[in-house]
Amino acid sequence: MTARASGRPRTHCAVEFQALPSRIGQVRRIVTAQLRYWRLEPLIDAAALGVTELLTNVHRHTGSDKHCTVEIVFRRDHLTVSVRDHDPRLPRVRTAEPSATNGRGLALIAAVSASWGMRAQNDGSGKVVWFTLPATFGTPPQRATAHTGAVPDEAALPALAGAAGAGGEAGNGMAGPGSAGPTSPGTGTTAHP
């Protein structure tokens, strides 16, 4: 497990590790401790649930390479949690049977977050799945809709932006400065998280 900090003290935290069951609990505790440090206690439950679901997806659905990076970024009005892994296949939202014990991860993330989405890396080296939580306390989040495209505040996620190549340029499937934003799946319309 490797932790690194960016040049933005108190606003960014990243952890690299293998998404194994024994490590997922450790990362959940790291996220919880970081949110306490940032005094974002009201976001702990939703962030811990979301990161657990995303890491469980990495563990269950990627190949033998379980290496991933969890990043959390705090902005004035929201928190973004993202997980980058080395499997380029994008997850699918499924409808789980009432008695099923799995298949609800992305639906749970949608239920607790303000927005969420995913995008494959340009070079086929993996994907990023992210969600945001509002940091406006006392206001329950609206039901989230999925976005395929750029991670919100991508400039704040230097490791992910660097891994994706030259982010924000035409033809790479990412929204960047001056672009209209990511496109909603199947609609051809612009979505703004």
Coordinates of N, CA and C in Angstrom, one line a residue:
M1 N 0.9 -1.2 0.0 CA 0.0 0.0 0.0 C 0.9 1.2 0.0
T2 N 0.6 2.2 -0.9 CA 1.4 3.4 -1.0 C 0.4 4.6 -0.8
A3 N 0.8 5.5 0.0 CA 0.0 6.7 0.1 C 0.8 7.9 -0.4
R4 N 0.2 8.8 -1.1 CA 0.9 10.0 -1.5 C 0.1 11.2 -1.3
A5 N 0.7 12.3 -1.2 CA 0.0 13.6 -1.1 C 0.3 14.5 -2.2
S6 N -0.6 15.3 -2.7 CA -0.3 16.2 -3.7 C 0.2 17.5 -3.1
G7 N 0.4 18.5 -4.0 CA 0.9 19.8 -3.5 C -0.3 20.6 -2.9
R8 N -1.4 20.0 -2.8 CA -2.6 20.7 -2.2 C -2.9 20.2 -0.8
P9 N -2.2 20.7 0.2 CA -2.5 20.1 1.5 C -3.9 20.3 1.9
R10 N -4.4 19.3 2.6 CA -5.8 19.3 3.1 C -6.9 19.2 2.1
T11 N -6.6 18.9 0.8 CA -7.6 18.8 -0.2 C -7.5 17.5 -1.0
H12 N -6.5 16.8 -0.9 CA -6.3 15.6 -1.8 C -5.6 14.5 -1.0
C13 N -6.1 13.3 -1.2 CA -5.4 12.1 -0.6 C -5.5 11.0 -1.7
A14 N -4.5 10.2 -1.8 CA -4.5 9.1 -2.8 C -3.8 7.9 -2.1
V15 N -4.3 6.7 -2.4 CA -3.8 5.4 -1.8 C -3.7 4.4 -3.0
E16 N -2.6 3.8 -3.2 CA -2.4 2.8 -4.1 C -2.2 1.4 -3.4
F17 N -2.9 0.4 -3.9 CA -2.8 -0.9 -3.2 C -3.5 -2.0 -4.1
Q18 N -3.4 -3.2 -3.6 CA -4.1 -4.3 -4.2 C -5.5 -4.5 -3.6
A19 N -6.5 -4.6 -4.4 CA -7.9 -4.6 -4.0 C -8.2 -6.0 -3.5
L20 N -7.7 -6.4 -2.4 CA -7.9 -7.7 -1.7 C -8.8 -7.5 -0.6
P21 N -9.7 -8.4 -0.2 CA -10.6 -8.2 0.9 C -9.9 -7.6 2.2
S22 N -8.8 -8.1 2.5 CA -8.1 -7.6 3.8 C -7.7 -6.2 3.6
R23 N -7.4 -5.7 2.4 CA -7.0 -4.3 2.2 C -8.2 -3.3 2.1
I24 N -9.3 -3.8 1.7 CA -10.5 -2.9 1.5 C -10.9 -2.3 2.8
G25 N -10.9 -3.0 3.9 CA -11.2 -2.5 5.2 C -10.2 -1.4 5.6
Q26 N -8.9 -1.7 5.3 CA -7.8 -0.7 5.6 C -8.1 0.6 4.9
V27 N -8.4 0.5 3.6 CA -8.7 1.7 2.8 C -9.9 2.5 3.3
R28 N -10.9 1.7 3.7 CA -12.1 2.4 4.3 C -11.7 3.1 5.5
R29 N -10.8 2.6 6.4 CA -10.4 3.3 7.6 C -9.5 4.5 7.2
I30 N -8.7 4.4 6.2 CA -7.9 5.6 5.7 C -8.9 6.7 5.3
V31 N -9.9 6.4 4.5 CA -10.8 7.4 4.0 C -11.5 8.0 5.2
T32 N -12.0 7.2 6.1 CA -12.7 7.7 7.3 C -11.8 8.6 8.1
A33 N -10.5 8.3 8.3 CA -9.6 9.1 9.0 C -9.3 10.4 8.3
Q34 N -9.2 10.4 7.0 CA -9.0 11.6 6.2 C -10.2 12.5 6.3
L35 N -11.3 12.0 6.2 CA -12.5 12.8 6.3 C -12.7 13.4 7.6
R36 N -12.3 12.7 8.7 CA -12.3 13.3 10.0 C -11.3 14.4 10.1
Y37 N -10.1 14.2 9.5 CA -9.1 15.2 9.5 C -9.6 16.5 8.8
W38 N -10.3 16.3 7.7 CA -10.9 17.5 7.0 C -12.2 18.0 7.6
R39 N -12.6 17.4 8.7 CA -13.8 17.7 9.5 C -15.1 17.5 8.6
L40 N -15.1 16.4 7.9 CA -16.2 16.1 7.0 C -16.9 14.8 7.6
E41 N -17.1 14.8 8.9 CA -17.7 13.6 9.5 C -19.1 13.2 8.9
P42 N -19.9 14.2 8.5 CA -21.2 13.8 7.9 C -21.1 13.0 6.6
L43 N -20.0 13.1 5.9 CA -19.8 12.3 4.7 C -19.2 10.9 4.8
I44 N -18.8 10.6 6.1 CA -18.0 9.3 6.3 C -18.8 8.1 5.8
D45 N -20.1 8.0 6.3 CA -20.8 6.8 6.0 C -21.0 6.6 4.5
A46 N -21.4 7.6 3.8 CA -21.6 7.5 2.3 C -20.3 7.3 1.6
A47 N -19.2 8.0 2.0 CA -17.9 7.8 1.3 C -17.4 6.4 1.6
A48 N -17.5 5.9 2.8 CA -17.0 4.5 3.1 C -17.8 3.5 2.4
L49 N -19.2 3.6 2.3 CA -20.0 2.7 1.5 C -19.6 2.7 0.0
G50 N -19.5 3.9 -0.5 CA -19.1 4.0 -1.9 C -17.8 3.5 -2.3
V51 N -16.8 3.8 -1.5 CA -15.4 3.3 -1.8 C -15.4 1.7 -1.6
T52 N -16.1 1.2 -0.6 CA -16.2 -0.2 -0.4 C -16.8 -0.9 -1.6
E53 N -17.9 -0.3 -2.2 CA -18.5 -0.9 -3.3 C -17.6 -0.9 -4.5
L54 N -16.9 0.2 -4.8 CA -16.1 0.3 -5.9 C -14.9 -0.6 -5.8
L55 N -14.3 -0.8 -4.6 CA -13.2 -1.7 -4.4 C -13.6 -3.1 -4.5
T56 N -14.8 -3.4 -4.1 CA -15.3 -4.8 -4.2 C -15.5 -5.1 -5.7
N57 N -15.9 -4.1 -6.5 CA -16.0 -4.4 -7.9 C -14.6 -4.7 -8.5
V58 N -13.6 -3.9 -8.1 CA -12.3 -4.2 -8.6 C -11.9 -5.6 -8.2
H59 N -12.1 -6.0 -7.0 CA -11.7 -7.3 -6.5 C -12.5 -8.4 -7.3
R60 N -13.8 -8.2 -7.5 CA -14.6 -9.3 -8.1 C -14.5 -9.3 -9.7
H61 N -14.3 -8.2 -10.3 CA -14.5 -8.1 -11.8 C -13.3 -7.9 -12.6
T62 N -12.2 -7.5 -12.0 CA -11.0 -7.3 -12.8 C -10.2 -8.6 -12.9
G63 N -9.3 -8.7 -13.8 CA -8.5 -9.9 -13.9 C -7.6 -10.1 -12.8
S64 N -6.4 -10.7 -13.0 CA -5.5 -11.0 -11.9 C -4.8 -9.7 -11.4
D65 N -4.8 -8.6 -12.1 CA -4.2 -7.4 -11.7 C -5.2 -6.6 -10.8
K66 N -5.0 -6.7 -9.5 CA -6.0 -6.0 -8.6 C -5.4 -4.7 -8.1
H67 N -4.3 -4.2 -8.7 CA -3.7 -2.9 -8.3 C -4.7 -1.8 -8.7
C68 N -4.9 -0.9 -7.8 CA -5.8 0.2 -8.0 C -5.3 1.4 -7.2
T69 N -5.9 2.6 -7.5 CA -5.6 3.8 -6.8 C -7.0 4.4 -6.4
V70 N -7.1 4.7 -5.1 CA -8.2 5.5 -4.6 C -7.8 6.9 -4.3
E71 N -8.6 7.8 -4.9 CA -8.3 9.2 -4.6 C -9.5 9.9 -4.1
I72 N -9.3 10.8 -3.1 CA -10.4 11.6 -2.6 C -9.9 13.0 -2.7
V73 N -10.8 13.9 -3.2 CA -10.5 15.3 -3.4 C -11.7 16.1 -2.7
F74 N -11.3 17.0 -1.9 CA -12.3 17.9 -1.2 C -12.2 19.3 -1.9
R75 N -13.3 19.7 -2.3 CA -13.5 21.1 -2.8 C -14.5 21.8 -1.9
R76 N -14.6 23.0 -2.0 CA -15.4 23.8 -1.1 C -16.8 23.2 -0.9
D77 N -17.5 22.8 -2.0 CA -18.9 22.3 -1.8 C -19.1 20.8 -2.1
H78 N -18.0 20.1 -2.4 CA -18.2 18.6 -2.6 C -16.9 17.8 -2.4
L79 N -17.2 16.6 -2.3 CA -16.1 15.6 -2.1 C -16.2 14.7 -3.3
T80 N -15.1 14.4 -4.0 CA -15.0 13.4 -5.1 C -14.2 12.2 -4.7
V81 N -14.7 11.0 -4.8 CA -14.0 9.8 -4.5 C -13.9 9.1 -5.8
S82 N -12.7 8.6 -6.2 CA -12.5 7.9 -7.5 C -11.6 6.7 -7.2
V83 N -11.9 5.7 -8.1 CA -11.0 4.5 -8.0 C -10.6 4.2 -9.5
R84 N -9.3 4.1 -9.6 CA -8.7 3.7 -10.9 C -8.1 2.3 -10.9
D85 N -8.5 1.5 -11.8 CA -7.9 0.2 -11.9 C -7.3 -0.1 -13.3
H86 N -6.8 -1.2 -13.5 CA -6.1 -1.5 -14.8 C -7.0 -2.4 -15.8
D87 N -8.2 -2.5 -15.5 CA -9.1 -3.2 -16.4 C -9.9 -2.2 -17.2
P88 N -9.8 -2.2 -18.5 CA -10.5 -1.2 -19.3 C -12.0 -1.4 -19.4
R89 N -12.6 -2.5 -19.0 CA -14.0 -2.8 -19.1 C -14.8 -1.9 -18.1
L90 N -15.7 -1.2 -18.6 CA -16.6 -0.4 -17.8 C -17.6 -1.2 -17.1
P91 N -17.9 -0.9 -15.8 CA -19.0 -1.6 -15.1 C -20.3 -1.3 -15.7
R92 N -21.3 -2.2 -15.4 CA -22.7 -2.0 -15.9 C -23.6 -2.0 -14.6
V93 N -24.5 -1.1 -14.7 CA -25.6 -1.1 -13.6 C -26.5 -2.3 -13.9
R94 N -26.7 -3.1 -12.9 CA -27.6 -4.3 -13.1 C -28.8 -4.1 -12.2
T95 N -29.8 -4.8 -12.6 CA -31.0 -4.9 -11.7 C -30.9 -6.2 -11.0
A96 N -30.7 -6.2 -9.7 CA -30.5 -7.4 -8.9 C -31.9 -7.9 -8.5
E97 N -32.0 -9.2 -8.4 CA -33.2 -9.9 -7.9 C -33.3 -9.6 -6.4
P98 N -34.5 -9.5 -5.9 CA -34.6 -9.2 -4.4 C -33.8 -10.1 -3.5
S99 N -33.7 -11.3 -3.8 CA -33.0 -12.2 -3.0 C -31.5 -12.3 -3.3
A100 N -31.0 -11.6 -4.3 CA -29.6 -11.7 -4.6 C -28.7 -11.0 -3.6
T101 N -27.5 -11.6 -3.4 CA -26.6 -11.0 -2.4 C -25.5 -10.1 -3.0
N102 N -25.6 -9.9 -4.3 CA -24.7 -8.9 -4.9 C -25.4 -8.3 -6.1
G103 N -24.7 -7.4 -6.8 CA -25.2 -6.8 -8.0 C -25.9 -5.5 -7.8
R104 N -25.7 -4.9 -6.6 CA -26.3 -3.6 -6.3 C -25.3 -2.5 -6.0
G105 N -24.0 -2.7 -6.2 CA -23.0 -1.8 -5.9 C -23.2 -0.4 -6.5
L106 N -23.3 -0.4 -7.9 CA -23.5 0.9 -8.5 C -24.8 1.6 -8.2
A107 N -25.8 0.8 -8.0 CA -27.1 1.4 -7.6 C -27.0 2.0 -6.2
L108 N -26.3 1.4 -5.3 CA -26.0 2.0 -4.0 C -25.3 3.3 -4.1
I109 N -24.3 3.3 -5.0 CA -23.5 4.5 -5.2 C -24.4 5.6 -5.7
A110 N -25.2 5.3 -6.7 CA -26.2 6.3 -7.2 C -27.1 6.8 -6.2
A111 N -27.5 5.9 -5.3 CA -28.5 6.3 -4.2 C -27.9 7.3 -3.2
V112 N -26.6 7.1 -2.9 CA -26.0 7.9 -1.8 C -25.2 9.1 -2.3
S113 N -25.0 9.2 -3.6 CA -24.1 10.3 -4.2 C -24.9 11.4 -4.9
A114 N -24.3 12.5 -5.1 CA -24.9 13.6 -5.9 C -24.7 13.3 -7.4
S115 N -23.6 12.7 -7.7 CA -23.4 12.3 -9.1 C -22.3 11.2 -9.1
W116 N -22.3 10.5 -10.2 CA -21.3 9.4 -10.3 C -21.0 9.1 -11.8
G117 N -19.9 8.5 -12.1 CA -19.7 8.2 -13.5 C -18.4 7.3 -13.7
M118 N -18.1 7.1 -14.9 CA -16.9 6.3 -15.3 C -16.4 6.7 -16.6
R119 N -15.1 6.3 -16.8 CA -14.5 6.5 -18.1 C -13.3 5.6 -18.3
A120 N -13.1 5.1 -19.5 CA -12.0 4.3 -19.8 C -10.8 5.2 -20.0
Q121 N -9.6 4.7 -19.7 CA -8.4 5.5 -20.0 C -8.2 5.4 -21.6
N122 N -7.6 6.5 -22.1 CA -7.4 6.6 -23.6 C -6.6 5.5 -24.1
D123 N -5.6 5.1 -23.4 CA -4.6 4.1 -23.9 C -5.0 2.7 -23.6
G124 N -6.2 2.5 -23.1 CA -6.7 1.1 -22.8 C -6.1 0.5 -21.5
S125 N -5.4 1.4 -20.7 CA -4.7 0.9 -19.5 C -5.6 0.7 -18.3
G126 N -6.9 1.0 -18.4 CA -7.8 0.8 -17.3 C -9.0 1.8 -17.3
K127 N -9.5 2.1 -16.2 CA -10.7 2.9 -16.1 C -10.7 3.7 -14.8
V128 N -11.6 4.7 -14.7 CA -11.8 5.4 -13.5 C -13.3 5.4 -13.2
V129 N -13.7 5.1 -12.0 CA -15.1 5.2 -11.6 C -15.1 6.1 -10.4
W130 N -16.0 7.1 -10.4 CA -16.0 8.1 -9.4 C -17.5 8.4 -8.9
F131 N -17.5 9.1 -7.8 CA -18.8 9.6 -7.3 C -18.5 10.9 -6.5
T132 N -19.5 11.7 -6.4 CA -19.4 13.0 -5.6 C -20.4 13.0 -4.5
L133 N -20.0 13.6 -3.4 CA -20.9 13.8 -2.3 C -21.0 15.3 -2.0
P134 N -22.1 15.9 -1.7 CA -22.2 17.3 -1.4 C -21.7 17.6 0.0
A135 N -20.9 18.7 0.1 CA -20.4 19.1 1.4 C -21.2 20.2 1.9
T136 N -22.4 20.4 1.5 CA -23.3 21.4 2.0 C -24.2 20.6 3.0
F137 N -23.8 20.8 4.3 CA -24.3 20.0 5.3 C -25.8 20.3 5.6
G138 N -26.6 19.3 6.0 CA -28.0 19.5 6.2 C -28.9 19.4 5.0
T139 N -28.3 19.2 3.8 CA -29.0 19.0 2.6 C -28.8 17.6 2.1
P140 N -29.9 16.8 2.1 CA -29.7 15.4 1.6 C -29.4 15.5 0.1
P141 N -28.6 14.5 -0.4 CA -28.2 14.5 -1.8 C -29.4 14.1 -2.7
Q142 N -29.4 14.7 -3.9 CA -30.4 14.3 -4.9 C -30.0 13.0 -5.5
R143 N -30.9 12.2 -6.0 CA -30.6 10.9 -6.6 C -29.6 11.2 -7.8
A144 N -28.5 10.4 -7.8 CA -27.5 10.7 -8.8 C -27.8 10.0 -10.2
T145 N -27.3 10.6 -11.2 CA -27.4 9.9 -12.5 C -26.0 9.7 -13.0
A146 N -25.8 8.6 -13.8 CA -24.4 8.2 -14.2 C -24.0 9.1 -15.3
H147 N -22.7 9.3 -15.4 CA -22.0 10.1 -16.5 C -20.9 9.3 -17.0
T148 N -20.7 9.2 -18.2 CA -19.5 8.6 -18.8 C -18.7 9.8 -19.4
G149 N -17.5 9.9 -18.9 CA -16.7 11.1 -19.3 C -15.7 11.5 -18.3
A150 N -15.4 12.7 -18.2 CA -14.4 13.2 -17.3 C -14.8 13.1 -15.8
V151 N -13.8 12.9 -15.0 CA -14.0 12.9 -13.6 C -14.2 14.4 -13.2
P152 N -15.2 14.7 -12.3 CA -15.4 16.1 -11.9 C -14.1 16.7 -11.4
D153 N -13.9 18.0 -11.7 CA -12.7 18.6 -11.2 C -11.4 17.9 -11.5
E154 N -11.3 17.4 -12.8 CA -10.2 16.6 -13.2 C -8.9 17.3 -12.9
A155 N -8.8 18.6 -13.0 CA -7.6 19.3 -12.7 C -7.1 19.0 -11.3
A156 N -8.1 18.6 -10.4 CA -7.7 18.3 -9.0 C -7.3 16.9 -8.8
L157 N -7.3 16.1 -9.9 CA -6.9 14.7 -9.8 C -5.7 14.5 -10.7
P158 N -4.5 15.0 -10.3 CA -3.4 15.0 -11.2 C -2.9 13.6 -11.6
A159 N -3.0 12.6 -10.7 CA -2.5 11.3 -11.0 C -3.5 10.6 -12.0
L160 N -4.8 10.9 -11.9 CA -5.7 10.3 -12.9 C -5.6 11.0 -14.2
A161 N -5.5 12.3 -14.2 CA -5.4 13.0 -15.4 C -4.1 12.6 -16.2
G162 N -3.0 12.5 -15.4 CA -1.7 12.1 -16.1 C -1.8 10.7 -16.6
A163 N -2.5 9.8 -15.9 CA -2.6 8.4 -16.4 C -3.5 8.3 -17.6
A164 N -4.4 9.3 -17.8 CA -5.3 9.2 -19.0 C -4.6 9.8 -20.2
G165 N -3.5 10.4 -20.1 CA -2.8 11.1 -21.2 C -3.1 12.5 -21.2
A166 N -3.1 13.2 -22.3 CA -3.3 14.6 -22.4 C -4.8 14.9 -22.3
G167 N -5.3 15.0 -21.0 CA -6.7 15.2 -20.8 C -7.3 16.5 -21.4
G168 N -8.5 16.4 -21.8 CA -9.2 17.6 -22.3 C -9.0 17.9 -23.7
E169 N -8.2 17.1 -24.5 CA -8.0 17.4 -25.9 C -9.1 16.7 -26.7
A170 N -9.3 17.2 -27.9 CA -10.4 16.7 -28.8 C -10.1 15.2 -29.1
G171 N -11.1 14.4 -29.1 CA -11.0 13.1 -29.6 C -10.6 12.1 -28.5
N172 N -10.4 12.5 -27.3 CA -10.0 11.6 -26.2 C -11.2 11.1 -25.4
G173 N -12.4 11.6 -25.6 CA -13.6 11.2 -24.8 C -13.7 11.9 -23.5
M174 N -12.8 12.8 -23.2 CA -12.9 13.5 -21.9 C -13.3 15.0 -22.1
A175 N -14.0 15.5 -21.1 CA -14.3 16.9 -21.1 C -13.1 17.6 -20.5
G176 N -12.7 18.7 -21.0 CA -11.6 19.5 -20.5 C -12.0 20.9 -20.4
P177 N -11.0 21.7 -20.1 CA -11.3 23.2 -20.0 C -11.9 23.6 -21.4
G178 N -13.0 24.4 -21.4 CA -13.5 24.9 -22.6 C -14.4 23.9 -23.3
S179 N -14.5 22.7 -22.9 CA -15.4 21.8 -23.5 C -16.8 21.8 -22.9
A180 N -17.8 21.2 -23.6 CA -19.2 21.3 -23.1 C -19.4 20.4 -21.9
G181 N -18.6 19.4 -21.8 CA -18.7 18.4 -20.6 C -18.9 17.0 -21.2
P182 N -19.0 16.1 -20.3 CA -19.2 14.7 -20.7 C -20.6 14.5 -21.3
T183 N -20.7 13.4 -22.1 CA -21.9 13.1 -22.8 C -22.7 12.1 -22.0
S184 N -24.0 12.2 -21.8 CA -24.8 11.2 -21.1 C -24.9 10.0 -22.0
P185 N -24.8 8.8 -21.4 CA -24.8 7.6 -22.2 C -26.1 7.5 -23.0
G186 N -26.0 7.2 -24.3 CA -27.2 6.9 -25.1 C -28.1 8.1 -25.4
T187 N -27.7 9.3 -25.0 CA -28.6 10.5 -25.3 C -27.9 11.4 -26.2
G188 N -26.6 11.5 -26.2 CA -25.9 12.5 -27.0 C -26.1 13.9 -26.4
T189 N -26.5 14.0 -25.2 CA -26.7 15.3 -24.6 C -25.6 15.5 -23.6
T190 N -25.3 16.7 -23.3 CA -24.2 17.0 -22.3 C -24.8 16.9 -20.9
A191 N -24.0 16.3 -20.1 CA -24.3 16.1 -18.7 C -23.3 16.9 -17.8
H192 N -23.8 17.6 -16.9 CA -22.9 18.3 -16.0 C -23.0 17.9 -14.6
P193 N -22.0 17.1 -14.1 CA -22.1 16.6 -12.7 C -22.1 17.8 -11.7

